Structures are given as C-alpha cells and as structure tokens.
PDB file of C-alpha atoms in Angstrom:
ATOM      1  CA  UNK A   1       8.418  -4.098  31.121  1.00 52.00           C
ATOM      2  CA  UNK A   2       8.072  -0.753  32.186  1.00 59.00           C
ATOM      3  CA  UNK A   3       8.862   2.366  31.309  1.00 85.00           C
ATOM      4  CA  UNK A   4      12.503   2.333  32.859  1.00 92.00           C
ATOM      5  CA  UNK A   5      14.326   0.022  31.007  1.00 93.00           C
ATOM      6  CA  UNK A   6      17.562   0.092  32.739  1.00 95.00           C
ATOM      7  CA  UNK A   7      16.055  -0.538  36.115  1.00 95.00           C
ATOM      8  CA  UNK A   8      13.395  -3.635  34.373  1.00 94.00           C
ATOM      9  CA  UNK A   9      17.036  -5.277  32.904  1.00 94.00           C
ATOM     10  CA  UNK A  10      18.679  -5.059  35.909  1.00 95.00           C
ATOM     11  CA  UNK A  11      16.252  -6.777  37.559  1.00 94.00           C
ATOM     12  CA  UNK A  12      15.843  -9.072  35.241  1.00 95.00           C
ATOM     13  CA  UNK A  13      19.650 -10.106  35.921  1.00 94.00           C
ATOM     14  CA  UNK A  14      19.442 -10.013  39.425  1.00 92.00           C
ATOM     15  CA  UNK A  15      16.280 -12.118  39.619  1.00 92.00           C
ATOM     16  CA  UNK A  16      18.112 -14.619  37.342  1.00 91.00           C
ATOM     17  CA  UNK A  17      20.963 -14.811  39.692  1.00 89.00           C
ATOM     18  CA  UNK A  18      19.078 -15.517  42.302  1.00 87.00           C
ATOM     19  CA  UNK A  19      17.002 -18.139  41.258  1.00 87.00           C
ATOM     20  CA  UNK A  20      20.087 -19.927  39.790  1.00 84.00           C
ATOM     21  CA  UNK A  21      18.911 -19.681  35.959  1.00 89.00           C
ATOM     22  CA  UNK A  22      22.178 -19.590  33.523  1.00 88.00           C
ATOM     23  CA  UNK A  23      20.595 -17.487  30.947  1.00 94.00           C
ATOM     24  CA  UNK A  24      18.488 -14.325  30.792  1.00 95.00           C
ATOM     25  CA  UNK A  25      16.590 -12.853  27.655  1.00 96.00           C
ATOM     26  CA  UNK A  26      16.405  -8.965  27.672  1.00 95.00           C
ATOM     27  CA  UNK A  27      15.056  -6.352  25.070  1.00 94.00           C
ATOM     28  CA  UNK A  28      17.531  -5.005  23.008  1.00 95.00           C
ATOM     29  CA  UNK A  29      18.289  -1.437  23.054  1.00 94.00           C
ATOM     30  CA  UNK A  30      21.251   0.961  22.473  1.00 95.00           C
ATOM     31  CA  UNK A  31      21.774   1.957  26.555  1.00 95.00           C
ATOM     32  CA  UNK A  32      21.123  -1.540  27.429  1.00 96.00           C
ATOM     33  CA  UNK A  33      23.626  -3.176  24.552  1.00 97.00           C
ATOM     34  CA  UNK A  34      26.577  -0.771  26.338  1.00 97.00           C
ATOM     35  CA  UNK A  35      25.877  -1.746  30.170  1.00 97.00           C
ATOM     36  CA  UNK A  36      25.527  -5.464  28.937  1.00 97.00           C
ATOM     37  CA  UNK A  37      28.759  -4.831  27.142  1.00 97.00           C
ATOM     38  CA  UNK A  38      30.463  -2.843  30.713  1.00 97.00           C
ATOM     39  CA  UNK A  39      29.312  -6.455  32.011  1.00 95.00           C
ATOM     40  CA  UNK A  40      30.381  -8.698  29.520  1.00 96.00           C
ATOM     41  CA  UNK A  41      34.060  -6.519  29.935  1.00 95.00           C
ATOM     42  CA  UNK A  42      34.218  -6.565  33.544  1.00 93.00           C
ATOM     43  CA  UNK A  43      33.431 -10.477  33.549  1.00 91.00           C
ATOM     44  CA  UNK A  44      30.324 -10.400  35.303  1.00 91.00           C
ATOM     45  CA  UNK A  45      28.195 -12.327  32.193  1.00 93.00           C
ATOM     46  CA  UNK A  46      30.188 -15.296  30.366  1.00 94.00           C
ATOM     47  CA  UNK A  47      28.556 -14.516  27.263  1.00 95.00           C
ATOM     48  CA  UNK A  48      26.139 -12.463  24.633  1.00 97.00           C
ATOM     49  CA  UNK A  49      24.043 -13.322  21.577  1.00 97.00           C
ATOM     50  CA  UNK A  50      21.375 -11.663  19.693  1.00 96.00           C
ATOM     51  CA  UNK A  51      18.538 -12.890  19.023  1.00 92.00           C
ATOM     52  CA  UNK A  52      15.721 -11.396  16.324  1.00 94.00           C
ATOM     53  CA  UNK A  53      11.888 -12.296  17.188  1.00 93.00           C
ATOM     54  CA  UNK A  54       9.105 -11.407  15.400  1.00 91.00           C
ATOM     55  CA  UNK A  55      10.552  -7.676  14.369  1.00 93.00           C
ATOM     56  CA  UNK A  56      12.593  -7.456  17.832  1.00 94.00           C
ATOM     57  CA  UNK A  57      16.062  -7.678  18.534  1.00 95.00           C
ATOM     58  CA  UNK A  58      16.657  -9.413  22.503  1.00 96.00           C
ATOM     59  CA  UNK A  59      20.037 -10.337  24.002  1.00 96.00           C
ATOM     60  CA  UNK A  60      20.635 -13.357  25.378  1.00 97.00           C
ATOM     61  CA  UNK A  61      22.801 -13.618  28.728  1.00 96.00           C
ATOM     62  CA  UNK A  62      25.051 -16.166  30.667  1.00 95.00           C
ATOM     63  CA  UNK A  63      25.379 -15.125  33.318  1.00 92.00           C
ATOM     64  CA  UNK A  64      28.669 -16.359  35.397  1.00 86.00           C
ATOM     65  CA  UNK A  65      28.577 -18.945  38.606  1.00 71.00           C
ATOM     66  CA  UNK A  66      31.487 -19.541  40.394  1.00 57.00           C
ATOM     67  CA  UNK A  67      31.384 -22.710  42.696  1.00 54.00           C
ATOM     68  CA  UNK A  68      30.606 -22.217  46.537  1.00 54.00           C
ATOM     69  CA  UNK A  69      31.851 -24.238  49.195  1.00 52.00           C
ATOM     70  CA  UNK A  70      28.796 -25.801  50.579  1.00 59.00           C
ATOM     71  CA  UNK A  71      27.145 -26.600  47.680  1.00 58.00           C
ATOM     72  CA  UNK A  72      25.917 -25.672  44.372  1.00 58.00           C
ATOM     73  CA  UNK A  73      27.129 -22.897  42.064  1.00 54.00           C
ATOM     74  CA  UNK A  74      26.398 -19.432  43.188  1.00 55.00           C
ATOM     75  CA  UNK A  75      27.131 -15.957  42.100  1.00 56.00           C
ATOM     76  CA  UNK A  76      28.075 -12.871  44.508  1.00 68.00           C
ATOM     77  CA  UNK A  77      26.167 -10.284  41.517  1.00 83.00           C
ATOM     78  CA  UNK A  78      24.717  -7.768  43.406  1.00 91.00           C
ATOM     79  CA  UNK A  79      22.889  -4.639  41.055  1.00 93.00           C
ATOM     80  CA  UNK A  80      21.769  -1.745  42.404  1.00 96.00           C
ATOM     81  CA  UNK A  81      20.040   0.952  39.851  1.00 96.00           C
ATOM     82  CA  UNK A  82      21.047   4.845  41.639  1.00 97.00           C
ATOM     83  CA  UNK A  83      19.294   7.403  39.364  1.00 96.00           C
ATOM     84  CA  UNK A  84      15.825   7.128  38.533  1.00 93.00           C
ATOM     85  CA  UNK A  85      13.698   8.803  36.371  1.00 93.00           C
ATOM     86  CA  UNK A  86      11.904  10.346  38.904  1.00 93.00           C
ATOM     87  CA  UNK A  87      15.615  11.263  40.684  1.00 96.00           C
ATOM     88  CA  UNK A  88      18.003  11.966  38.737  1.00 97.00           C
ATOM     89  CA  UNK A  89      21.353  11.552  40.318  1.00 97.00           C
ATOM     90  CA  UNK A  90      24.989  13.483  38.802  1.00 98.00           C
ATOM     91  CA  UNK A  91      28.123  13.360  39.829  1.00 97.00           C
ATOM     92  CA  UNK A  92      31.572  15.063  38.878  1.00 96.00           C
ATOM     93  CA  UNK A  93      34.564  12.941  38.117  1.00 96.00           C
ATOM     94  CA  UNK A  94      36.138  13.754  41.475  1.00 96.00           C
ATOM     95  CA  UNK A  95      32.773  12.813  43.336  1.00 96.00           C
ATOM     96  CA  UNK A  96      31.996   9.550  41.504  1.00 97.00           C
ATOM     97  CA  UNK A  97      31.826   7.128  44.608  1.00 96.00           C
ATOM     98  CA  UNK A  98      34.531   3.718  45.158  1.00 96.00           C
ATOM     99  CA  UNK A  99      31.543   0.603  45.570  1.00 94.00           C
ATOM    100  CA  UNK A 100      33.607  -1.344  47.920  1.00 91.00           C
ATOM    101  CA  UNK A 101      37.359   0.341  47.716  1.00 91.00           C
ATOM    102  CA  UNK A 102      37.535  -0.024  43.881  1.00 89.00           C
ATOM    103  CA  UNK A 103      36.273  -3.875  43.856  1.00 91.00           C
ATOM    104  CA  UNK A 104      32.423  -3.496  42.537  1.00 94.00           C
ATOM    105  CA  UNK A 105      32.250  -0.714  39.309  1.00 96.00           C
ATOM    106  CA  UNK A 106      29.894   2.482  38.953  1.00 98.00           C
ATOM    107  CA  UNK A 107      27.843   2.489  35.582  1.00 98.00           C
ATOM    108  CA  UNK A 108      27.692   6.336  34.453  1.00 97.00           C
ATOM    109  CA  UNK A 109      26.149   8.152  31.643  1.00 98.00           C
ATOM    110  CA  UNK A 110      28.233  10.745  30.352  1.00 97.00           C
ATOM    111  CA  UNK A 111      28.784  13.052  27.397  1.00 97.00           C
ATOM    112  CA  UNK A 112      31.367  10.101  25.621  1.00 97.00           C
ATOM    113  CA  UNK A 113      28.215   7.742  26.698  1.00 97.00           C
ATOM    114  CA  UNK A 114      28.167   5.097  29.124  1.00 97.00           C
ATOM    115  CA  UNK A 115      31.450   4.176  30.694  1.00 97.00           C
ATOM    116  CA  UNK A 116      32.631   2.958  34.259  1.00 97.00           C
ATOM    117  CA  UNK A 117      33.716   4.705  36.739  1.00 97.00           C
ATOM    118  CA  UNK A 118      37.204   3.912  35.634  1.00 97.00           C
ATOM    119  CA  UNK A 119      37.068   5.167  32.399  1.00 97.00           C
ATOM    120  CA  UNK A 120      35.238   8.735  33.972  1.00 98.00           C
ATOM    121  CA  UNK A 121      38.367   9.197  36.025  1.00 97.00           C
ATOM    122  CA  UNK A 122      40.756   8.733  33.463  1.00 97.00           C
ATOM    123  CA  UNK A 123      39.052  10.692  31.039  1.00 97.00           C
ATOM    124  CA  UNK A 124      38.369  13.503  33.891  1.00 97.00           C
ATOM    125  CA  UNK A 125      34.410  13.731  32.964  1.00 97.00           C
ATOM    126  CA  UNK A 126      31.282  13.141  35.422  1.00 97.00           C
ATOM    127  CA  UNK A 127      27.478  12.121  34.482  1.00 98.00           C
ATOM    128  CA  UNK A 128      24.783  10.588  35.311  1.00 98.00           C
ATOM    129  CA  UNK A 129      24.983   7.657  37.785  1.00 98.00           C
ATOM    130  CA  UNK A 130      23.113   4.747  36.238  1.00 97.00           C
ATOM    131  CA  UNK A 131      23.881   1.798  38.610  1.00 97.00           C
ATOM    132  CA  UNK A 132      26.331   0.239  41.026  1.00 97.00           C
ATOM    133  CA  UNK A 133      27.463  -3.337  40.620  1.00 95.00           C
ATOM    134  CA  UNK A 134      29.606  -5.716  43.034  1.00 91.00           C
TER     135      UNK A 134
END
C-alpha cells in the first residue's frame, strides 16, 4: 500500500469487482471504516467483518453482484477517488456535484466527518471531496 490509503482501498474494491472476486481484505483505519460504512449504507457491499492479524485490524468485504443477462454475475461499481494528496479538491454545499442526476453518491470530508453528499446538503456544510461512486 501506499501512502494514500483512500485511493489504495478503492482500488482494491474496484479491482475486486472486476475480476469477479466476492470478497476483499483492506487495512483497517478510522477514514476507511466510515467510507466502508457510506458503502455498506448505500448497499453497494453486502457485508463487513473485522478481522485482527498479527497486531492489525483488516476489514473484510462482500462485495454485491447482481445477475446480468448474458451471463454470469456482474456488478455496475464504478469508484472514482477526486482529491488527492497532491490536489486537494473543496467544495461548498451548494457546489457539491449530482454523479449521474442524484443516482451514484459523492464521498466528502467535512467538519461532522465523512458523510455523502446527501447528508452535506441537508446539513448545509461543504468539504473535501474524497470520491465519487455509481
């Protein structure tokens, strides 16, 4: 892993999703335990464990398939990480963008911690933009 952990998880998820694994193992920390948690809420992973090994704490991921048509089970999970830590992007709560009308969510860092774009509206507060995810 390297020294962004946000962007290393995410493409841990996405890598899993493509290559049709159900689970995914990722290192446990506090910014990663809320995003898994926005995911777990917005029904994009089935489930979460923890798992301690050797001193380290790891979550374990389902991640969701849904059936396609033509054959075997696929997901539509698309990740995309936005700020960086060599860019940091902001955003007030009137600026936060829609990922596909409303459909796909916005992953922010904000004062109240790490919320969806949903939650930033409501609450009237902007942040950091983390990732997008449809």
């Amino acid at each position: 892993m390297g020294k962004d952990t946000i962007a290393d998880i995410i493409t841990s998820i996405r890598n899993a999703d493509m290559d049709g694994k159900g689970t995914v193992r990722v290192v446990s920390t506090i910014i990663i335990e809320s995003i898994i948690k926005i995911l777990f809420r917005e029904g994009f992973i089935e489930n979460v464990r923890k798992h301690r090994e050797s001193n380290q704490n790891f979550l374990v991921l389902t991640l969701r398939h849904r059936k396609n048509r033509k054959g075997p089970y696929r997901t539509n999970l698309n990740l995309k990480r936005i700020s960086r830590p060599g860019l940091r992007i902001y955003s007030n709560y009137q600026k936060i963008p829609r990922i596909l009308g409303g459909m796909g969510i916005v992953i922010l860092s904000t004062s109240r911690g790490i919320m969806t774009d949903r939650e930033a509206r409501l609450e009237k507060i902007g942040g950091e933009i983390l990732c997008y995810i449809w």
